[in-house]
Amino acid sequence: MTELVEPVAPADRAGANAPRWCDRCGDEAATGAHSACVAARVLEPPRYCARCRRRMKVQVLPVGWSAVCVEHGEIRG
Amino acid sequence: MPEILDQARAQVLGDGVGLDEAGVLAVLNLPDEHLPAALQLAHEVRMRWCGPEVEVEGIVSLKTGGCPEDCHFCSQSGLFTSPVRSVWLDIPSLVEAAKQTAKTGATEFCIVAAVRGPDARLMKQMREGVAAIRAEVDIQVAASLGMLTQEQVDELVEMGVHRYNHNLETCRSYFPNVVTTHSWEERWETLRMVRESGMEVCCGGILGLGETVEQRAEFAAQLAELDPHEVPLNFLNPRPGTPLGDRPVVEGKDALRAIAAFRLAMPRTILRYAGGREITLGDLGTREGLLGGINAVIVGNYLTTLGRPATDDLKLLDDLKMPVKALSATL
Ligand code: SF4
Ligand SMILES: [Zn+2]
Ligand SMILES: [Zn+2]
């Protein structure tokens, strides 16, 4: 499965489809401030699956990146 | 004008002889009001001894994470709680990465692996990967695979790898504070073998690891002694989970002072912007560095972090009227 995702903007985090986990630090997205994570994500790929918190296998390429969760498949950016 | 800059104008700009450790330290200690003059002089030195061309390079990680070494800045060490997982890049994706890099006008493509040194599997990947790139892409291939044996050095030469990167990371006196699983001298030994093989030596390091300004000067002098073809200058981008994850980033002005000082220590080397420049210098500082001694850039993404789009850097070079070095000029 492949889907394209952008870094999650803070405003979207409260929505119904809000991811459960912060894809940078792996902590609960609804708990604590992740503004530093969101800022850092501009220059970093995600490391944790936002749906299940598993650490993803991430390959950075000269242009773009791909991240694979064993449970939820691949995302690219 | 501070005395050190007068001395550097005569010695470095005039005669092409780099500053020694004391001279570098004096530049690193210049007050802010003299920083523009130091950058201006470093730029003149670069223009006189290297020319206006800028060497553009792309890099890719062939094997990411799970490294047995403990370089305290590195998110790819398997010894820390960093979230970076081990992953290998397949050959078709490697060739595609080389093609994308060549499209930017880059002449250099560096294949990097997070290892202490290559094993048989990695050397096999390299053999196949380098052959595939050379068959399909017009670009020079460089490599960075950690510490090498003499046999591995010879094999890389045979594959057609023209430049080898192996950073000393920091000065000799501070190195044990940053890495405990191998020594500075072991790194130096690999560099010696690379040099003797005829491959170009690429060796730099990271500023902001906690070293003193004196140790920064020591590092510049040690690099000058090595006299590498290229010096990649990184600024620490503190990585979550690493021992240096909470360190502050280098102040922009200190980074610029270091750029000028390293250029004045090594008038003829290719001085390359590598990782951390985005968070340390931002857009304005990036420009100032290119007008202060830098004559090479890594475009696109890094190994585990992202860079700004290659088009932004190419536009900046265009604005600065700095031509991208052509492949024909490097052969
Ligand atoms: S040897 Fe290289 S990949 Fe391994 S921990 Fe050190 S810097 Fe990171
Ligand atoms: Zn977070
Ligand atoms: Zn998942």
Short mmCIF file of C-alpha atoms and ligand atoms in Angstrom, two decimals:
data_model
loop_
_atom_site.label_atom_id
_atom_site.label_comp_id
_atom_site.label_asym_id
_atom_site.label_seq_id
_atom_site.Cartn_x
_atom_site.Cartn_y
_atom_site.Cartn_z
CA MET A 1 0.00 0.00 0.00
CA THR A 2 1.33 3.43 -0.89
CA GLU A 3 -0.07 6.76 0.09
CA LEU A 4 1.38 10.22 -0.16
CA VAL A 5 1.50 12.27 2.99
CA GLU A 6 2.69 15.67 4.02
CA PRO A 7 3.88 16.56 7.54
CA VAL A 8 0.81 16.89 9.72
CA ALA A 9 0.00 20.51 10.45
CA PRO A 10 -0.87 21.27 14.11
CA ALA A 11 -4.41 22.32 13.23
CA ASP A 12 -5.13 18.93 11.67
CA ARG A 13 -4.11 17.06 14.77
CA ALA A 14 -7.38 17.74 16.50
CA GLY A 15 -9.52 16.52 13.58
CA ALA A 16 -11.48 13.30 13.46
CA ASN A 17 -8.80 11.60 11.38
CA ALA A 18 -5.99 12.91 13.56
CA PRO A 19 -3.09 10.48 13.82
CA ARG A 20 -2.74 8.88 17.22
CA TRP A 21 1.05 9.15 17.42
CA CYS A 22 3.57 11.87 16.58
CA ASP A 23 5.52 10.60 13.58
CA ARG A 24 8.72 12.29 14.78
CA CYS A 25 9.00 11.51 18.50
CA GLY A 26 6.57 8.60 18.74
CA ASP A 27 4.66 10.06 21.70
CA GLU A 28 0.90 10.41 21.85
CA ALA A 29 -0.05 13.17 19.42
CA ALA A 30 -2.83 14.51 21.64
CA THR A 31 -0.60 14.73 24.71
CA GLY A 32 2.05 17.40 25.10
CA ALA A 33 3.26 19.94 22.58
CA HIS A 34 4.70 18.68 19.33
CA SER A 35 5.33 22.07 17.75
CA ALA A 36 9.09 21.40 17.79
CA CYS A 37 8.44 18.07 16.08
CA VAL A 38 6.27 19.68 13.42
CA ALA A 39 8.96 22.32 12.81
CA ALA A 40 11.71 19.69 12.65
CA ARG A 41 9.71 17.55 10.24
CA VAL A 42 10.21 20.14 7.49
CA LEU A 43 13.80 18.90 7.28
CA GLU A 44 13.28 15.31 8.43
CA PRO A 45 11.31 12.30 7.24
CA PRO A 46 8.89 10.65 9.69
CA ARG A 47 10.35 7.97 11.95
CA TYR A 48 7.26 6.51 13.68
CA CYS A 49 4.08 5.25 12.09
CA ALA A 50 1.41 7.77 13.10
CA ARG A 51 -1.20 5.01 13.20
CA CYS A 52 0.53 2.37 15.32
CA ARG A 53 3.72 3.97 16.69
CA ARG A 54 6.00 1.32 15.19
CA ARG A 55 9.41 2.58 14.10
CA MET A 56 9.43 2.66 10.33
CA LYS A 57 12.17 1.65 7.90
CA VAL A 58 13.04 4.96 6.31
CA GLN A 59 15.11 5.50 3.18
CA VAL A 60 16.10 9.06 2.40
CA LEU A 61 16.90 9.70 -1.27
CA PRO A 62 18.49 12.75 -2.92
CA VAL A 63 14.94 13.72 -3.87
CA GLY A 64 12.27 12.51 -1.44
CA TRP A 65 12.05 9.64 1.04
CA SER A 66 10.07 6.50 1.72
CA ALA A 67 9.00 5.06 5.06
CA VAL A 68 7.63 1.58 5.62
CA CYS A 69 5.55 0.34 8.56
CA VAL A 70 5.31 -3.47 8.62
CA GLU A 71 1.62 -3.13 9.49
CA HIS A 72 0.50 -0.06 7.55
CA GLY A 73 2.68 -0.12 4.46
CA GLU A 74 4.73 2.51 2.71
CA ILE A 75 4.39 6.27 2.63
CA ARG A 76 6.48 8.62 0.53
CA GLY A 77 7.30 12.27 0.65
CA MET B 1 42.23 45.94 9.98
CA PRO B 2 43.27 43.24 12.49
CA GLU B 3 46.86 42.15 12.08
CA ILE B 4 45.89 38.54 11.33
CA LEU B 5 43.92 39.62 8.27
CA ASP B 6 46.82 41.70 6.96
CA GLN B 7 49.08 38.72 7.45
CA ALA B 8 46.57 36.40 5.74
CA ARG B 9 46.23 38.78 2.80
CA ALA B 10 49.93 38.59 2.11
CA GLN B 11 50.53 34.96 2.99
CA VAL B 12 47.34 33.18 1.91
CA LEU B 13 46.00 35.39 -0.86
CA GLY B 14 49.40 36.47 -2.12
CA ASP B 15 51.47 33.31 -1.74
CA GLY B 16 48.84 30.57 -1.44
CA VAL B 17 50.24 29.42 1.91
CA GLY B 18 47.55 28.57 4.46
CA LEU B 19 47.42 29.95 8.00
CA ASP B 20 48.84 27.80 10.79
CA GLU B 21 46.94 26.82 13.94
CA ALA B 22 47.68 30.11 15.73
CA GLY B 23 46.57 32.08 12.70
CA VAL B 24 43.34 30.10 12.40
CA LEU B 25 42.65 30.65 16.10
CA ALA B 26 43.14 34.39 15.66
CA VAL B 27 40.53 34.37 12.86
CA LEU B 28 38.13 32.28 14.95
CA ASN B 29 38.49 34.83 17.74
CA LEU B 30 37.88 37.90 15.57
CA PRO B 31 35.17 40.16 16.97
CA ASP B 32 31.92 40.37 15.01
CA GLU B 33 32.79 43.72 13.45
CA HIS B 34 35.70 42.13 11.57
CA LEU B 35 33.76 39.09 10.35
CA PRO B 36 32.74 40.70 7.02
CA ALA B 37 36.40 41.50 6.28
CA ALA B 38 37.43 37.93 7.11
CA LEU B 39 34.73 36.52 4.83
CA GLN B 40 35.67 38.92 2.06
CA LEU B 41 39.31 37.88 2.26
CA ALA B 42 38.39 34.18 2.35
CA HIS B 43 36.27 34.74 -0.76
CA GLU B 44 39.16 36.44 -2.55
CA VAL B 45 41.40 33.52 -1.59
CA ARG B 46 38.88 31.02 -2.92
CA MET B 47 38.47 32.98 -6.19
CA ARG B 48 42.22 33.30 -6.68
CA TRP B 49 43.28 29.75 -5.80
CA CYS B 50 40.17 27.74 -6.77
CA GLY B 51 38.22 29.92 -9.18
CA PRO B 52 34.55 30.84 -9.37
CA GLU B 53 33.20 27.33 -10.08
CA VAL B 54 31.16 25.53 -7.46
CA GLU B 55 31.28 21.74 -7.26
CA VAL B 56 27.83 20.24 -6.81
CA GLU B 57 27.35 16.82 -5.25
CA GLY B 58 24.52 14.54 -4.26
CA ILE B 59 24.77 11.83 -1.63
CA VAL B 60 22.78 8.72 -0.84
CA SER B 61 22.76 6.17 1.92
CA LEU B 62 23.29 2.65 0.58
CA LYS B 63 23.06 1.13 4.05
CA THR B 64 21.37 3.15 6.76
CA GLY B 65 21.47 2.66 10.55
CA GLY B 66 22.55 -0.22 12.74
CA CYS B 67 26.19 0.88 12.85
CA PRO B 68 28.26 -0.75 15.62
CA GLU B 69 30.29 2.44 16.26
CA ASP B 70 29.36 5.08 18.83
CA CYS B 71 30.03 8.46 17.20
CA HIS B 72 28.05 10.55 19.67
CA PHE B 73 26.49 12.83 17.04
CA CYS B 74 25.20 10.05 14.82
CA SER B 75 21.62 8.86 14.57
CA GLN B 76 22.78 5.78 12.68
CA SER B 77 24.69 4.21 15.55
CA GLY B 78 22.94 1.07 16.74
CA LEU B 79 24.14 1.79 20.27
CA PHE B 80 21.79 4.69 21.00
CA THR B 81 18.01 4.95 21.29
CA SER B 82 17.77 6.82 18.00
CA PRO B 83 14.63 5.99 15.99
CA VAL B 84 16.65 5.37 12.80
CA ARG B 85 16.24 1.73 11.71
CA SER B 86 18.55 -0.33 9.56
CA VAL B 87 17.70 -0.37 5.86
CA TRP B 88 19.48 -1.20 2.59
CA LEU B 89 18.94 0.51 -0.74
CA ASP B 90 18.51 -1.75 -3.80
CA ILE B 91 20.60 -1.25 -6.94
CA PRO B 92 17.81 0.07 -9.22
CA SER B 93 16.97 2.72 -6.59
CA LEU B 94 20.66 3.57 -6.24
CA VAL B 95 20.96 4.12 -10.00
CA GLU B 96 17.78 6.20 -9.96
CA ALA B 97 19.24 8.34 -7.16
CA ALA B 98 22.38 8.88 -9.26
CA LYS B 99 20.24 9.90 -12.24
CA GLN B 100 18.27 12.39 -10.16
CA THR B 101 21.51 13.82 -8.83
CA ALA B 102 23.00 14.14 -12.34
CA LYS B 103 19.87 15.99 -13.45
CA THR B 104 20.72 18.85 -11.08
CA GLY B 105 24.03 19.34 -12.91
CA ALA B 106 25.99 17.69 -10.11
CA THR B 107 29.30 16.09 -11.08
CA GLU B 108 29.69 14.04 -7.90
CA PHE B 109 27.58 11.25 -6.47
CA CYS B 110 28.70 9.86 -3.13
CA ILE B 111 27.52 6.46 -1.93
CA VAL B 112 27.56 6.22 1.84
CA ALA B 113 27.16 3.29 4.24
CA ALA B 114 26.74 3.34 8.02
CA VAL B 115 29.39 0.79 8.92
CA ARG B 116 32.67 0.53 10.79
CA GLY B 117 34.11 -0.74 7.53
CA PRO B 118 32.75 -2.69 4.57
CA ASP B 119 32.01 -6.43 4.74
CA ALA B 120 31.74 -8.78 1.75
CA ARG B 121 28.04 -8.02 1.26
CA LEU B 122 28.63 -4.28 1.12
CA MET B 123 31.59 -4.61 -1.27
CA LYS B 124 29.41 -6.75 -3.56
CA GLN B 125 26.64 -4.12 -3.49
CA MET B 126 29.26 -1.50 -4.30
CA ARG B 127 30.68 -3.49 -7.20
CA GLU B 128 27.25 -3.96 -8.74
CA GLY B 129 26.02 -0.49 -7.91
CA VAL B 130 29.04 1.41 -9.18
CA ALA B 131 29.11 -0.63 -12.40
CA ALA B 132 25.41 0.06 -12.99
CA ILE B 133 25.82 3.79 -12.36
CA ARG B 134 28.87 4.04 -14.62
CA ALA B 135 26.98 2.25 -17.39
CA GLU B 136 23.94 4.50 -17.19
CA VAL B 137 24.79 7.86 -15.65
CA ASP B 138 27.30 10.57 -16.51
CA ILE B 139 28.59 11.35 -13.05
CA GLN B 140 31.69 10.70 -10.95
CA VAL B 141 31.24 8.19 -8.17
CA ALA B 142 32.63 8.74 -4.70
CA ALA B 143 32.20 6.52 -1.66
CA SER B 144 32.15 6.69 2.12
CA LEU B 145 32.19 3.26 3.71
CA GLY B 146 34.15 3.71 6.91
CA MET B 147 37.56 2.28 7.64
CA LEU B 148 39.15 0.23 4.86
CA THR B 149 41.72 -2.53 4.46
CA GLN B 150 44.35 -2.16 1.75
CA GLU B 151 42.50 -4.81 -0.32
CA GLN B 152 39.29 -2.81 -0.11
CA VAL B 153 41.10 0.37 -1.12
CA ASP B 154 42.47 -1.43 -4.18
CA GLU B 155 39.05 -2.85 -5.02
CA LEU B 156 37.39 0.57 -4.88
CA VAL B 157 40.04 1.96 -7.22
CA GLU B 158 39.36 -0.92 -9.60
CA MET B 159 35.61 -0.21 -9.50
CA GLY B 160 36.30 3.33 -10.62
CA VAL B 161 35.51 5.13 -7.37
CA HIS B 162 37.45 8.36 -7.84
CA ARG B 163 37.15 9.96 -4.42
CA TYR B 164 36.82 8.54 -0.93
CA ASN B 165 35.24 10.33 1.99
CA HIS B 166 36.38 9.57 5.49
CA ASN B 167 35.90 12.35 8.00
CA LEU B 168 38.19 12.85 10.95
CA GLU B 169 35.09 14.49 12.48
CA THR B 170 36.96 16.64 15.00
CA CYS B 171 40.48 17.39 16.17
CA ARG B 172 42.69 14.67 17.58
CA SER B 173 42.56 15.98 21.16
CA TYR B 174 38.75 16.04 21.28
CA PHE B 175 38.05 12.87 19.30
CA PRO B 176 37.95 10.53 22.34
CA ASN B 177 35.09 12.64 23.74
CA VAL B 178 33.06 11.95 20.62
CA VAL B 179 33.97 8.39 19.60
CA THR B 180 35.19 5.56 21.83
CA THR B 181 34.84 2.52 19.54
CA HIS B 182 37.73 3.46 17.27
CA SER B 183 40.54 5.99 17.28
CA TRP B 184 41.45 9.09 15.34
CA GLU B 185 44.65 7.32 14.33
CA GLU B 186 42.69 4.43 12.78
CA ARG B 187 40.83 6.94 10.68
CA TRP B 188 44.07 8.63 9.69
CA GLU B 189 45.45 5.24 8.56
CA THR B 190 42.53 4.73 6.15
CA LEU B 191 43.10 8.23 4.80
CA ARG B 192 46.77 7.45 4.25
CA MET B 193 45.93 4.34 2.22
CA VAL B 194 43.35 6.22 0.19
CA ARG B 195 45.84 8.97 -0.58
CA GLU B 196 48.50 6.47 -1.69
CA SER B 197 46.01 4.64 -3.92
CA GLY B 198 45.53 7.71 -6.06
CA MET B 199 41.89 8.22 -5.11
CA GLU B 200 41.07 11.78 -4.14
CA VAL B 201 40.88 12.27 -0.38
CA CYS B 202 37.72 13.86 1.01
CA CYS B 203 38.00 14.55 4.71
CA GLY B 204 36.21 16.98 6.97
CA GLY B 205 34.14 16.93 10.09
CA ILE B 206 31.46 18.44 12.23
CA LEU B 207 31.60 21.67 14.19
CA GLY B 208 29.57 22.13 17.35
CA LEU B 209 30.33 18.82 19.07
CA GLY B 210 31.40 20.64 22.22
CA GLU B 211 34.95 21.34 21.08
CA THR B 212 36.59 24.59 22.19
CA VAL B 213 37.54 27.30 19.75
CA GLU B 214 41.16 26.25 20.26
CA GLN B 215 40.21 22.71 19.26
CA ARG B 216 38.47 24.03 16.16
CA ALA B 217 41.76 25.69 15.21
CA GLU B 218 43.61 22.46 15.99
CA PHE B 219 41.24 20.60 13.68
CA ALA B 220 41.75 23.04 10.81
CA ALA B 221 45.53 22.68 11.19
CA GLN B 222 45.31 18.88 11.22
CA LEU B 223 43.17 18.90 8.09
CA ALA B 224 45.63 21.26 6.43
CA GLU B 225 48.41 18.82 7.25
CA LEU B 226 46.42 16.03 5.60
CA ASP B 227 45.84 18.36 2.63
CA PRO B 228 42.62 16.74 1.35
CA HIS B 229 41.25 17.38 -2.09
CA GLU B 230 37.92 18.18 -0.45
CA VAL B 231 36.82 19.21 3.05
CA PRO B 232 33.11 18.79 3.84
CA LEU B 233 32.11 21.10 6.68
CA ASN B 234 29.15 19.92 8.74
CA PHE B 235 27.47 21.75 11.60
CA LEU B 236 25.92 19.62 14.30
CA ASN B 237 22.25 18.93 13.76
CA PRO B 238 21.45 17.46 17.20
CA ARG B 239 19.72 14.13 16.65
CA PRO B 240 17.12 12.75 19.06
CA GLY B 241 18.38 9.84 21.12
CA THR B 242 22.09 10.50 20.55
CA PRO B 243 24.45 11.61 23.36
CA LEU B 244 24.74 15.02 21.65
CA GLY B 245 20.97 15.27 21.03
CA ASP B 246 20.56 18.18 23.45
CA ARG B 247 23.49 20.28 22.32
CA PRO B 248 22.74 23.74 20.95
CA VAL B 249 23.31 24.40 17.26
CA VAL B 250 26.35 26.47 16.32
CA GLU B 251 25.75 30.23 16.25
CA GLY B 252 25.51 31.49 12.67
CA LYS B 253 28.35 33.99 13.15
CA ASP B 254 30.62 31.30 14.62
CA ALA B 255 29.84 29.05 11.67
CA LEU B 256 30.78 31.84 9.26
CA ARG B 257 33.96 32.59 11.20
CA ALA B 258 34.85 28.90 10.89
CA ILE B 259 34.19 28.90 7.14
CA ALA B 260 36.51 31.86 6.65
CA ALA B 261 39.15 30.38 8.97
CA PHE B 262 39.11 26.94 7.30
CA ARG B 263 39.43 28.57 3.89
CA LEU B 264 42.37 30.64 5.09
CA ALA B 265 43.98 27.44 6.41
CA MET B 266 43.41 25.60 3.12
CA PRO B 267 43.43 28.00 0.17
CA ARG B 268 43.20 25.34 -2.56
CA THR B 269 40.84 22.72 -1.15
CA ILE B 270 37.26 22.16 -2.21
CA LEU B 271 35.44 23.46 0.87
CA ARG B 272 31.96 21.99 0.85
CA TYR B 273 28.79 22.86 2.69
CA ALA B 274 27.56 19.56 4.10
CA GLY B 275 24.96 18.78 6.78
CA GLY B 276 23.47 21.22 9.24
CA ARG B 277 23.82 24.39 7.22
CA GLU B 278 20.06 24.85 6.92
CA ILE B 279 19.49 25.00 10.68
CA THR B 280 22.76 26.78 11.48
CA LEU B 281 22.88 29.42 8.78
CA GLY B 282 19.48 29.61 7.09
CA ASP B 283 19.15 31.12 3.62
CA LEU B 284 21.01 34.34 4.35
CA GLY B 285 23.93 32.62 6.05
CA THR B 286 24.17 30.06 3.26
CA ARG B 287 24.70 32.92 0.85
CA GLU B 288 27.26 34.59 3.11
CA GLY B 289 29.25 31.36 3.35
CA LEU B 290 29.34 31.03 -0.43
CA LEU B 291 30.75 34.55 -0.46
CA GLY B 292 33.17 33.66 2.34
CA GLY B 293 35.20 30.69 1.17
CA ILE B 294 32.77 27.86 0.39
CA ASN B 295 33.06 26.53 -3.17
CA ALA B 296 31.04 23.32 -3.12
CA VAL B 297 27.61 22.19 -1.97
CA ILE B 298 25.68 19.03 -1.30
CA VAL B 299 22.34 19.47 -3.00
CA GLY B 300 19.11 17.68 -2.18
CA ASN B 301 18.68 15.49 0.86
CA TYR B 302 21.28 14.11 3.24
CA LEU B 303 21.51 10.56 4.63
CA THR B 304 18.82 10.62 7.30
CA THR B 305 17.66 14.23 7.13
CA LEU B 306 16.36 16.44 4.35
CA GLY B 307 18.00 19.43 2.67
CA ARG B 308 16.37 22.28 0.87
CA PRO B 309 15.37 21.66 -2.75
CA ALA B 310 18.34 21.50 -5.16
CA THR B 311 16.66 24.16 -7.29
CA ASP B 312 16.98 26.69 -4.43
CA ASP B 313 20.74 26.17 -4.26
CA LEU B 314 21.15 26.27 -8.02
CA LYS B 315 19.21 29.51 -8.19
CA LEU B 316 21.40 30.99 -5.47
CA LEU B 317 24.55 30.03 -7.40
CA ASP B 318 23.05 31.62 -10.47
CA ASP B 319 22.29 34.82 -8.54
CA LEU B 320 25.86 34.86 -7.28
CA LYS B 321 27.16 34.31 -10.82
CA MET B 322 29.04 31.23 -9.69
CA PRO B 323 29.08 28.59 -12.43
CA VAL B 324 28.48 24.96 -11.53
CA LYS B 325 31.64 22.99 -12.22
CA ALA B 326 31.14 20.90 -15.36
CA LEU B 327 31.95 17.21 -15.64
CA SER B 328 34.57 17.89 -18.33
CA ALA B 329 36.41 20.14 -15.89
CA THR B 330 36.72 17.35 -13.35
CA LEU B 331 38.09 14.62 -15.64
S1 SF4 C 1 30.92 5.14 11.93
FE1 SF4 C 1 29.62 6.51 10.69
S2 SF4 C 1 27.57 5.58 10.69
FE2 SF4 C 1 28.74 4.60 12.33
S3 SF4 C 1 28.19 5.75 14.17
FE3 SF4 C 1 30.08 6.67 13.34
S4 SF4 C 1 29.37 8.34 11.98
FE4 SF4 C 1 27.58 7.00 12.40
ZN ZN C 2 6.44 14.74 18.71
ZN ZN C 3 1.86 1.37 11.40
#
